[in-house]
Coordinates of N, CA and C in Angstrom, one line a residue:
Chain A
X1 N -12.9 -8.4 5.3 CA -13.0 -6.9 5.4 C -11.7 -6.3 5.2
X2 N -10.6 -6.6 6.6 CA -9.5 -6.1 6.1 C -8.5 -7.2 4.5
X3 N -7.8 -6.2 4.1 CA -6.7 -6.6 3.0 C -5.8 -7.3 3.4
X4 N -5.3 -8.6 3.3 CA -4.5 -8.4 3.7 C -3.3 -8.7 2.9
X5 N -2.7 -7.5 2.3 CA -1.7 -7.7 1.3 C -0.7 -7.5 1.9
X6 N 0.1 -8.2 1.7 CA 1.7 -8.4 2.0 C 2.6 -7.9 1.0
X7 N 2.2 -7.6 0.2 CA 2.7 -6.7 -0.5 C 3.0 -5.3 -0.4
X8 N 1.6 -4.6 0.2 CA 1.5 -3.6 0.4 C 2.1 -3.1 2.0
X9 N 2.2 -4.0 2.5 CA 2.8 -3.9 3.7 C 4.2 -3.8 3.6
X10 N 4.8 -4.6 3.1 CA 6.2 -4.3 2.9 C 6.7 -3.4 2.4
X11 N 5.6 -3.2 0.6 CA 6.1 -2.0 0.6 C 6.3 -0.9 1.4
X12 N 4.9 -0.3 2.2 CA 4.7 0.9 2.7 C 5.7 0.9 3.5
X13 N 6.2 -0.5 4.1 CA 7.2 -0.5 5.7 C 8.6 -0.1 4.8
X14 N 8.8 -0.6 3.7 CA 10.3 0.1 3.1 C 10.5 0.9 2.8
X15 N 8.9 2.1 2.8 CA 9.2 3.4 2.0 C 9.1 4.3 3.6
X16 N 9.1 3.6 4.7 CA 9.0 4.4 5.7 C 10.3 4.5 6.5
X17 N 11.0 4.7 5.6 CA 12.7 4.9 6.8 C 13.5 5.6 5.6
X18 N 13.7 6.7 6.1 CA 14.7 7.9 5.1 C 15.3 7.4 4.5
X19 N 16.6 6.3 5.0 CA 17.8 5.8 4.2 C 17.1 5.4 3.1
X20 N 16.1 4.5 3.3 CA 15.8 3.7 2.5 C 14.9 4.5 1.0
X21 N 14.5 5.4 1.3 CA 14.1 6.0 0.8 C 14.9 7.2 -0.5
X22 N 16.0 7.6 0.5 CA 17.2 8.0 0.2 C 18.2 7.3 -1.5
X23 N 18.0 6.0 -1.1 CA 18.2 5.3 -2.1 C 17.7 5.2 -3.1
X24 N 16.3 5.2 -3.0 CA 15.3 5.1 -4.0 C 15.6 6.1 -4.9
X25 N 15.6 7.4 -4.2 CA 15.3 8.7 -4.8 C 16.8 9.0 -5.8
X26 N 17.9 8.1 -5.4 CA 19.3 8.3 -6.4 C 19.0 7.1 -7.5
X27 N 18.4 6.0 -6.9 CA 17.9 5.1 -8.0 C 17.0 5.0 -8.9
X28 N 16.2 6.4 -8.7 CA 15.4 7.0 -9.8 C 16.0 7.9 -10.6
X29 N 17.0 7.7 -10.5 CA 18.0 8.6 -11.7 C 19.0 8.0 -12.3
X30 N 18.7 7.0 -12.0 CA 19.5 5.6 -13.0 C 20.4 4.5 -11.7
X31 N 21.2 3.4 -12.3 CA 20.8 2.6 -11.3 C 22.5 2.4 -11.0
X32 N 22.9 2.2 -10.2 CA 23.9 3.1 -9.2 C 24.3 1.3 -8.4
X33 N 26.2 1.2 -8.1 CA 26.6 0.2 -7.3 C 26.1 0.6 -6.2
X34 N 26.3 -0.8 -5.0 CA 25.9 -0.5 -4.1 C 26.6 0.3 -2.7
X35 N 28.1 0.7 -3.3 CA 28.9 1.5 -2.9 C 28.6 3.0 -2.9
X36 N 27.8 3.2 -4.3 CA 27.4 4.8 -4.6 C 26.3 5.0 -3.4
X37 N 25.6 4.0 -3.6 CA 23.9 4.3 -2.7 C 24.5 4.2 -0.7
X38 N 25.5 3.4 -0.6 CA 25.5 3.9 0.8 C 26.1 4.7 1.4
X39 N 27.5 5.4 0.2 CA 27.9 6.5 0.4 C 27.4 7.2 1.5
X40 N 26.4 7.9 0.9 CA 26.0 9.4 1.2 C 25.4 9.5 2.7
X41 N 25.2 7.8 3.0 CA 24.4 7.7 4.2 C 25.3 7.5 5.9
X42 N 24.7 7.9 6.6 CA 25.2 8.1 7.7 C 25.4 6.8 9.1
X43 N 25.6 6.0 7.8 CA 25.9 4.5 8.3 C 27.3 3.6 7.9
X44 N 27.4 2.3 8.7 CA 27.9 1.6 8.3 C 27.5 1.0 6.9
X45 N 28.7 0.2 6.0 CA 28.0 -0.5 4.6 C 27.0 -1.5 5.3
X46 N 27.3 -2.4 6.4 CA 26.4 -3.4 6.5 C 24.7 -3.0 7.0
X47 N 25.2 -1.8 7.8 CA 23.4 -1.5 8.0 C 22.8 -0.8 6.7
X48 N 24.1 -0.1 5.5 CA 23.4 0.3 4.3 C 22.6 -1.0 3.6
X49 N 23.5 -2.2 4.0 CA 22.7 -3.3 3.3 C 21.8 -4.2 3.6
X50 N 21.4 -3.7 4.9 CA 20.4 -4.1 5.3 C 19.3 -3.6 5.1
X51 N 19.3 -2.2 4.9 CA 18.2 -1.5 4.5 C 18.0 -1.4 2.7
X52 N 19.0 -2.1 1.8 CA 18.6 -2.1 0.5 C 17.7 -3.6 0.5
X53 N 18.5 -4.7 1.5 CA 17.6 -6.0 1.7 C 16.2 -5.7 1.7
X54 N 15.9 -4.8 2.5 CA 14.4 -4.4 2.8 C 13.6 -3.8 1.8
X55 N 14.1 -2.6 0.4 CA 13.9 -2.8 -0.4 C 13.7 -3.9 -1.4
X56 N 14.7 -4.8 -1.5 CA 15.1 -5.9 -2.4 C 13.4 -7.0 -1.9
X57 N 13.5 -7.4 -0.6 CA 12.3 -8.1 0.0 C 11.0 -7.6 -0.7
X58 N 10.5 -6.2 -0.5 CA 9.6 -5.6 -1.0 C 9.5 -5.3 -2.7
X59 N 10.2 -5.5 -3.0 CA 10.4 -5.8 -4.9 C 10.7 -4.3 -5.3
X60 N 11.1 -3.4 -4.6 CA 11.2 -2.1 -5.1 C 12.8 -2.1 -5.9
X61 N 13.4 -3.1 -5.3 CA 14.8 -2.7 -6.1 C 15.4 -4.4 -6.5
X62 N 16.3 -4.1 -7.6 CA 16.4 -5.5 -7.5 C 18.2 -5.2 -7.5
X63 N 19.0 -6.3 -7.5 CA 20.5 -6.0 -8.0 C 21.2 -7.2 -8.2
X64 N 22.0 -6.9 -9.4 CA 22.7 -8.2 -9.8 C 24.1 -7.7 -9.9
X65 N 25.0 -9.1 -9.9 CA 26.6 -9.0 -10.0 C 26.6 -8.4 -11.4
X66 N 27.8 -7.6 -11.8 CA 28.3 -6.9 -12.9 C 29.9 -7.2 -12.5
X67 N 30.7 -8.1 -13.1 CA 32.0 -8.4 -13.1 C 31.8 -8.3 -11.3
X68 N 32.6 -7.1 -10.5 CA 33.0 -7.4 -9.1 C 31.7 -6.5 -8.5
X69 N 31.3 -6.3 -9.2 CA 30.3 -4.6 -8.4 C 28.7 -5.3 -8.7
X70 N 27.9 -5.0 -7.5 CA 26.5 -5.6 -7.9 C 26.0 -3.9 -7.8
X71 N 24.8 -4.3 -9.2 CA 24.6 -3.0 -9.4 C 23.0 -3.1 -9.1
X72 N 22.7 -1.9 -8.9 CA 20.9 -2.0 -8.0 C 20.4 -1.2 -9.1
X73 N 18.6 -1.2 -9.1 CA 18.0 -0.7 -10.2 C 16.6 -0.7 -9.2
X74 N 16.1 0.6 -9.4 CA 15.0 0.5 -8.9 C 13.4 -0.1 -10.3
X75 N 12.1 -0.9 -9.4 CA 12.0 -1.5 -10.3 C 10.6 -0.7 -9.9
X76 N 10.0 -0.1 -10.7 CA 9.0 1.3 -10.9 C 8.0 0.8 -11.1
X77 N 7.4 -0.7 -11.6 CA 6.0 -1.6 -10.9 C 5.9 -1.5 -9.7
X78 N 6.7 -1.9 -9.2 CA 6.6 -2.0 -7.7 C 6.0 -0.7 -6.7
X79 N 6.8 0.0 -7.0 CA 6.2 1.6 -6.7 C 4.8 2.0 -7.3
X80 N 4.7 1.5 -8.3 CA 3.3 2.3 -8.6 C 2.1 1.5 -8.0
X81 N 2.5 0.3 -7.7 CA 1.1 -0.4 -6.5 C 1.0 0.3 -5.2
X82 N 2.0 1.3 -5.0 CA 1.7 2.3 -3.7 C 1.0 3.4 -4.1
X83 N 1.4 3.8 -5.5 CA 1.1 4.9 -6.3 C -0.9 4.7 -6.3
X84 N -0.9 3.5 -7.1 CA -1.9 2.8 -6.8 C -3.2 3.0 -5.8
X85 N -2.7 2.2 -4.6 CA -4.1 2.4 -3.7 C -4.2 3.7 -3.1
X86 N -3.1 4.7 -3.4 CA -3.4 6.2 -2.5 C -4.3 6.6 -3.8
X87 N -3.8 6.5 -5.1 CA -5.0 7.3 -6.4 C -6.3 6.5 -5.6
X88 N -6.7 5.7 -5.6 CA -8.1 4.7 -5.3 C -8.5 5.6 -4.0
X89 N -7.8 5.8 -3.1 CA -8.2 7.0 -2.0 C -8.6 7.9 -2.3
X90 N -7.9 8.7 -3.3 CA -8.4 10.0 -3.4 C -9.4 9.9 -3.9
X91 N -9.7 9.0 -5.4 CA -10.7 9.2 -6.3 C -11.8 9.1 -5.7
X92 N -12.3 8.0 -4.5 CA -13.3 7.9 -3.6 C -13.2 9.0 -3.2
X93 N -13.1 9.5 -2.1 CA -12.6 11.1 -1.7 C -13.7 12.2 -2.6
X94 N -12.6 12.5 -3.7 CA -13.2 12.9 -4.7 C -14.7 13.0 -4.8
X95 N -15.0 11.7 -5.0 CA -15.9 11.4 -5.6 C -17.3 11.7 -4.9
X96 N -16.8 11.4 -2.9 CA -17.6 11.7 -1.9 C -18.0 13.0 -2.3
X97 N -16.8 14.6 -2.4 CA -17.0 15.8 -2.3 C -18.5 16.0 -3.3
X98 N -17.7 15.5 -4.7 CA -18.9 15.5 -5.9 C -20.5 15.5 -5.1
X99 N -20.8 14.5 -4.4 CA -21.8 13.6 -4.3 C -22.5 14.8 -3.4
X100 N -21.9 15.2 -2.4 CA -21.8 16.3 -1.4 C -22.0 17.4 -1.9
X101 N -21.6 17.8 -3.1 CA -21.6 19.2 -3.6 C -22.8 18.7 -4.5
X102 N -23.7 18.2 -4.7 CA -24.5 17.5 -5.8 C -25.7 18.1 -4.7
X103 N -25.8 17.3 -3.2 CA -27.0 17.1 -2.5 C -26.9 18.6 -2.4
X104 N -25.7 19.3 -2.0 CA -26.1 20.6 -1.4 C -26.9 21.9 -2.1
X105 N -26.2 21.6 -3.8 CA -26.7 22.1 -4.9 C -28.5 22.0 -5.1
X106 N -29.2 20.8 -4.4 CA -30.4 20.7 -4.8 C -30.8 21.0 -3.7
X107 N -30.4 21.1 -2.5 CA -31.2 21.6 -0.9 C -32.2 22.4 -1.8
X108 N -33.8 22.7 -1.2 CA -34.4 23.9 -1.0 C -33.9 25.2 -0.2
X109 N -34.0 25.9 -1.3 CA -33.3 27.2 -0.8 C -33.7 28.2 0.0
X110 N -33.6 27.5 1.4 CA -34.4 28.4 3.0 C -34.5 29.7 3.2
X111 N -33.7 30.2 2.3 CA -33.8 32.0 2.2 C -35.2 32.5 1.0
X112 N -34.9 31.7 -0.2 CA -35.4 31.8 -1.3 C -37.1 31.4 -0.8
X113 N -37.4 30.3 0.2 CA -38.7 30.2 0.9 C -38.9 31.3 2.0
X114 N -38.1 31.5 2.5 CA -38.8 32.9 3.4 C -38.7 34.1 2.9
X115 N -38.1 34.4 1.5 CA -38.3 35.9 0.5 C -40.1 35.4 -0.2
X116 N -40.7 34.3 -0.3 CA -41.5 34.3 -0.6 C -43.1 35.2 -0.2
Chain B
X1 N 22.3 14.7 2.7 CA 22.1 13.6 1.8 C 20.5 12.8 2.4
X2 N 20.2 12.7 3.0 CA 18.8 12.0 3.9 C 18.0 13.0 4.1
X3 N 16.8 13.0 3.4 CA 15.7 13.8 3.9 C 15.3 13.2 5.3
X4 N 15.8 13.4 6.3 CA 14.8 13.4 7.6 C 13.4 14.1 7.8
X5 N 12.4 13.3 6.8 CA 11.2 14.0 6.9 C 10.8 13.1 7.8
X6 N 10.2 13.5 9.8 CA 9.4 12.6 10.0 C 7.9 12.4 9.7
X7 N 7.8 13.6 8.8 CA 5.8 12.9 8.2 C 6.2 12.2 7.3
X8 N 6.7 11.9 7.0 CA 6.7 10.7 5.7 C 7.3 9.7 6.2
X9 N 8.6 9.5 7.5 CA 8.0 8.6 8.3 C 6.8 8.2 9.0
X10 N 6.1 8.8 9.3 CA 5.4 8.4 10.2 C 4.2 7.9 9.0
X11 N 4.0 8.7 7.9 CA 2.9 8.1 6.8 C 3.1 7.0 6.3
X12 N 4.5 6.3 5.6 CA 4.4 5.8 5.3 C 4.1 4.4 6.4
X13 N 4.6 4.3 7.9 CA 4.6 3.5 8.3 C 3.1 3.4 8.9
X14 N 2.5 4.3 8.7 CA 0.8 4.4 9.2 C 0.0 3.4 8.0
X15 N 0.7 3.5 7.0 CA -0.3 2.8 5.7 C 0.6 1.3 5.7
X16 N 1.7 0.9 6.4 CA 2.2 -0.8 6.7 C 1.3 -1.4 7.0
X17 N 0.0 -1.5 7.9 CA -0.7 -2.0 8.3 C -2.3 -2.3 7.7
X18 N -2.6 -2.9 7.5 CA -3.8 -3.4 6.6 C -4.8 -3.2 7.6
X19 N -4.8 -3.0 8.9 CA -6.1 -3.0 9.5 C -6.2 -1.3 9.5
X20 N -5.1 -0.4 9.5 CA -5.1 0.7 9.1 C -5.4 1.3 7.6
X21 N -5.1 0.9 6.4 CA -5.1 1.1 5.2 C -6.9 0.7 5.4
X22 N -7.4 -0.4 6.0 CA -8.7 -1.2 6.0 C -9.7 0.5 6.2
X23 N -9.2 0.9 7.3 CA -9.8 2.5 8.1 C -9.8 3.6 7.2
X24 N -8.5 3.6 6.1 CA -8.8 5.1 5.7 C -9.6 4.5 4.4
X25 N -9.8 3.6 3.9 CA -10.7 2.5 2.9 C -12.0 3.2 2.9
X26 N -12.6 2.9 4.2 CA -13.4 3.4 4.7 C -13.8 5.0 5.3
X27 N -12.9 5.1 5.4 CA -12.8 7.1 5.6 C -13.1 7.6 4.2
X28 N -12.3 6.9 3.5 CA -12.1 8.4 2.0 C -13.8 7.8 1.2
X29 N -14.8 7.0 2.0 CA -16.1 7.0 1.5 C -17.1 7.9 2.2
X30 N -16.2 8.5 3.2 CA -16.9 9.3 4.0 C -16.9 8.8 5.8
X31 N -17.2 10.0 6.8 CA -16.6 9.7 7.9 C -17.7 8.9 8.6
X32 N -16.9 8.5 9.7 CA -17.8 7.2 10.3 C -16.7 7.4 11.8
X33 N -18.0 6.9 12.7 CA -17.7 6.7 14.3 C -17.0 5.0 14.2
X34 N -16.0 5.7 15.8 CA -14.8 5.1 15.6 C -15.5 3.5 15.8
X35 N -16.8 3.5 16.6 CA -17.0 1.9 16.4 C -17.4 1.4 15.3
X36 N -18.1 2.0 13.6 CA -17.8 1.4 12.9 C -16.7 1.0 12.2
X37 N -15.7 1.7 12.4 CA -14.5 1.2 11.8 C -13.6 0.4 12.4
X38 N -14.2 0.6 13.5 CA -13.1 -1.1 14.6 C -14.3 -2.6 13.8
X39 N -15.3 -2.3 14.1 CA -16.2 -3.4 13.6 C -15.9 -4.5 12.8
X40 N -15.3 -3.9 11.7 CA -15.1 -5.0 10.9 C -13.7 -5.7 10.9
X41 N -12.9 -5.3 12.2 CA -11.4 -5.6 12.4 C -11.5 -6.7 13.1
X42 N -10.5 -7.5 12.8 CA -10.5 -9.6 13.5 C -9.7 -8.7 14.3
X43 N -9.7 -7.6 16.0 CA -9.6 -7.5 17.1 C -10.5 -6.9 17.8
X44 N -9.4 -6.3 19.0 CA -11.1 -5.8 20.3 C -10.6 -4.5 19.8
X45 N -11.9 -3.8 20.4 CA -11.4 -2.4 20.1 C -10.4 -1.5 20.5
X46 N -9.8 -1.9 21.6 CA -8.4 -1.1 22.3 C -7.7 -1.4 21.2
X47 N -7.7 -2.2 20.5 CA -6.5 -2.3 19.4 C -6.5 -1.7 18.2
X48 N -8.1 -1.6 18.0 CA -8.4 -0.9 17.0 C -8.0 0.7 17.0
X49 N -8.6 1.2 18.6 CA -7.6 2.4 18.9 C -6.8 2.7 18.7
X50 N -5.7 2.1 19.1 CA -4.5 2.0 18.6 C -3.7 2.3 17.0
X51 N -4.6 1.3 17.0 CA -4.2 1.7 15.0 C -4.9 3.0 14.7
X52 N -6.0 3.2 14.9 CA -6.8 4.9 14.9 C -5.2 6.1 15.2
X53 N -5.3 6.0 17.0 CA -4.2 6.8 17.3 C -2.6 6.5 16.2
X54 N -2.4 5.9 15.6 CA -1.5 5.7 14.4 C -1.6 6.7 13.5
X55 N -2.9 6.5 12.9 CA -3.2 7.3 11.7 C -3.2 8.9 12.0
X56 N -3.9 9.2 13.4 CA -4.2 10.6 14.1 C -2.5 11.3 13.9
X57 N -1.6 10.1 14.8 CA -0.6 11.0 15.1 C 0.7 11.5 13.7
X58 N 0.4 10.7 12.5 CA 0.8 10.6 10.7 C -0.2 11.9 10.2
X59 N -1.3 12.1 11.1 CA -2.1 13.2 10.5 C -3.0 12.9 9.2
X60 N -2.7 11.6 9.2 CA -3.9 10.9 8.1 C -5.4 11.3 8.4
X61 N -5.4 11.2 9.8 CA -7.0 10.6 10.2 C -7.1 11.9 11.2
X62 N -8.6 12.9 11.3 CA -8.7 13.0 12.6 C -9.9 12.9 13.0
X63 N -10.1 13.5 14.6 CA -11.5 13.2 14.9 C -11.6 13.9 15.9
X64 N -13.5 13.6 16.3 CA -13.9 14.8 17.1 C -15.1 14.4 17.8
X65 N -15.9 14.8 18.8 CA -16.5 13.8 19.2 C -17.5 15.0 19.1
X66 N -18.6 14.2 18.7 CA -20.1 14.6 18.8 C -21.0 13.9 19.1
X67 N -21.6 14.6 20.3 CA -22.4 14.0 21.0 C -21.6 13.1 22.1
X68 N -21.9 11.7 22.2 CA -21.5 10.8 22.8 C -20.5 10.1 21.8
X69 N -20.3 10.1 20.3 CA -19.8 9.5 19.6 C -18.4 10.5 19.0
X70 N -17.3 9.4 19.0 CA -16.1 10.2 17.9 C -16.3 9.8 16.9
X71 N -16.6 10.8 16.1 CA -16.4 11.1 14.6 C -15.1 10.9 13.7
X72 N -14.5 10.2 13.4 CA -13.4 10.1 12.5 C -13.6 10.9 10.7
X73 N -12.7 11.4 10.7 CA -12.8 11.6 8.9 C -11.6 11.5 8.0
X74 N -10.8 11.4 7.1 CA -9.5 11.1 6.3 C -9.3 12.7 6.1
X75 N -7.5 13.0 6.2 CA -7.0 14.1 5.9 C -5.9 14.2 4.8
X76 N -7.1 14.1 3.5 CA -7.0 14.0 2.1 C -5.7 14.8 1.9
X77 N -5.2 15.9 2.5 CA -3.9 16.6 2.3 C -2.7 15.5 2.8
X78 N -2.7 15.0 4.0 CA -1.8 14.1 4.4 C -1.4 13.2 3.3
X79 N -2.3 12.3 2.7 CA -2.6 11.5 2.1 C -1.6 11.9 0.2
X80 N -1.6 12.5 0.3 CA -1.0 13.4 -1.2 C 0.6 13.9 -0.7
X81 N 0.9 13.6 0.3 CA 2.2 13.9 0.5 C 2.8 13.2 0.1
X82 N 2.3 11.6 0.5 CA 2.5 10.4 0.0 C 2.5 10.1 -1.1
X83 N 1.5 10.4 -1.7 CA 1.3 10.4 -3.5 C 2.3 11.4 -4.1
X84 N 2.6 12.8 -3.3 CA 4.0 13.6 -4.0 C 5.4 13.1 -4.4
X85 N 5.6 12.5 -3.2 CA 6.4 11.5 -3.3 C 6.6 10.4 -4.0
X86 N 5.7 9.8 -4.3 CA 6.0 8.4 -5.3 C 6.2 9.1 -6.1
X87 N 5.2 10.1 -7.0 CA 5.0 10.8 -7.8 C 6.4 11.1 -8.4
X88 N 7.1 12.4 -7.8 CA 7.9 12.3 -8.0 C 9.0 11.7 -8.1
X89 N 9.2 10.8 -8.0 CA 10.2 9.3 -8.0 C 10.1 8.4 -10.0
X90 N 8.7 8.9 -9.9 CA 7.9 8.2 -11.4 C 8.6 9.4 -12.5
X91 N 8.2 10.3 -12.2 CA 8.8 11.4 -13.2 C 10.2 11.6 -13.4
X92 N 11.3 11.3 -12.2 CA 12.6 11.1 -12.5 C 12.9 10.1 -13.4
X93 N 12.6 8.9 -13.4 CA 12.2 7.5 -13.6 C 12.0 7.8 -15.4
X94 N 10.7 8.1 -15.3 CA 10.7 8.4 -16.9 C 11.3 9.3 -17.6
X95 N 11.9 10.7 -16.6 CA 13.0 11.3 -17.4 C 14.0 10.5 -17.7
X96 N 14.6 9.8 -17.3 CA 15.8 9.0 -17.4 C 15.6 7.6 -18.4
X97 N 14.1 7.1 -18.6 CA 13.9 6.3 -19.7 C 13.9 7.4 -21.1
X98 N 13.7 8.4 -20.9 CA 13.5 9.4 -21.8 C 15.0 9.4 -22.2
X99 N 15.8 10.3 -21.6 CA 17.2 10.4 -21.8 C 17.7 9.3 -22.8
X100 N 17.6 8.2 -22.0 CA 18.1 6.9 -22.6 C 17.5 6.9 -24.1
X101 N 16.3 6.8 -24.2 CA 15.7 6.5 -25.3 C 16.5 7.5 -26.3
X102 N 16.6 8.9 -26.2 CA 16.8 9.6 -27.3 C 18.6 9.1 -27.5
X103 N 19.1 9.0 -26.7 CA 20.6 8.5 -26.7 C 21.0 7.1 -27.5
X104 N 19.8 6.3 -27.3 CA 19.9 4.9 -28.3 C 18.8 5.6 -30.1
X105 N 18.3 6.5 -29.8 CA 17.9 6.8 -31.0 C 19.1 7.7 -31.8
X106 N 20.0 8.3 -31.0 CA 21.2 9.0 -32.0 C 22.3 8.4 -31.7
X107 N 22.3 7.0 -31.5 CA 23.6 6.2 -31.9 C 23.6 5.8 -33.1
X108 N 25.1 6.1 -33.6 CA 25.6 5.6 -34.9 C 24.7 3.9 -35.0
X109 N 24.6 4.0 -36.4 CA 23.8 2.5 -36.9 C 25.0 2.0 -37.6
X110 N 25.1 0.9 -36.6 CA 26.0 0.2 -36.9 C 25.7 -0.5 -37.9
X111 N 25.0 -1.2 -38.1 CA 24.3 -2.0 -39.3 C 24.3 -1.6 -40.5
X112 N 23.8 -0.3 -40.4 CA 23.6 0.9 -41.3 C 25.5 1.1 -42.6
X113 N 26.2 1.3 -41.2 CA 27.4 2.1 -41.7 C 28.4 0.2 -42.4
X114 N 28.2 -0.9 -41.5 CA 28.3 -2.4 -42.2 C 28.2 -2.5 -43.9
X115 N 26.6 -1.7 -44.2 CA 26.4 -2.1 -45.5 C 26.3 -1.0 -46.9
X116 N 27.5 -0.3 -45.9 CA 27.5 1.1 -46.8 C 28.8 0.2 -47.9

């Protein structure tokens, strides 16, 4: 009954802490050392790299050595399997309203029987 | 620099959990009392609560009791804050393959200019 994807778990757990998220959103504008991405954050480098580890674990980013600088890249499969099961939510959703606006459209119409 | 959104903390880490993600599975086909949706969870139901009160307090999920029974339903707006997000992350993403692409389509041809 339940899923149990590990996937989906890591991801959603990586996209749920600002920093981390913070990163993503500079690394969707092209792919950046790991000095740029912890910059801006209101941490130590080592807890910045702990929280790109948690990305990196979850497959949302990957990063390789470049001469002395390892450079990060966010990897946009990965995100769209989140992208993924929330569309599958709605479309059900959706689909409920339809189904709902279907039955209510055919009700007998209780005014329309008592103007009789 | 850090969006301190905490609904999008709190969303994303509501959807970490598979016995959670299992519940709104089940919500966005339409609403159901809270004991069918612990039912098909490998726990007891205090736990199940638990995860429920997760989703309540992310604003995913709410509920209301009718009769002797709480009614649960999915809060399809919550749910798209989530999806705004990735969303937007995808669309930077492809602006930036866009960028690139037209920048490798008006580079000098080297090859070109070789066998002039």
């Amino acid at each position: 009954m339940v899923n149990y994807s590990p996937d989906l778990n890591l991801l959603f757990k990586a996209l749920a802490d600002p920093a981390r998220r913070a990163m993503l959103e500079r690394l969707s504008r092209g792919q950046a050392p790991v000095s740029e991405l912890a910059k801006p954050l209101p941490m130590s480098l080592p807890a910045a790299l702990q929280h790109l580890g948690v990305l990196e674990d979850a497959g949302l980013v990957r990063s390789e050595k470049v001469g002395r600088v390892r450079m990060c890249s966010v990897e946009p499969g990965t995100l769209s399997l989140a992208e993924q099961w929330i569309n599958a939510r709605r479309v059900e959703w959706e689909r409920r309203l339809d189904r709902l606006g279907n039955y209510l459209a055919n009700l007998p119409d209780e005014g329309a029987d008592d103007a009789q």
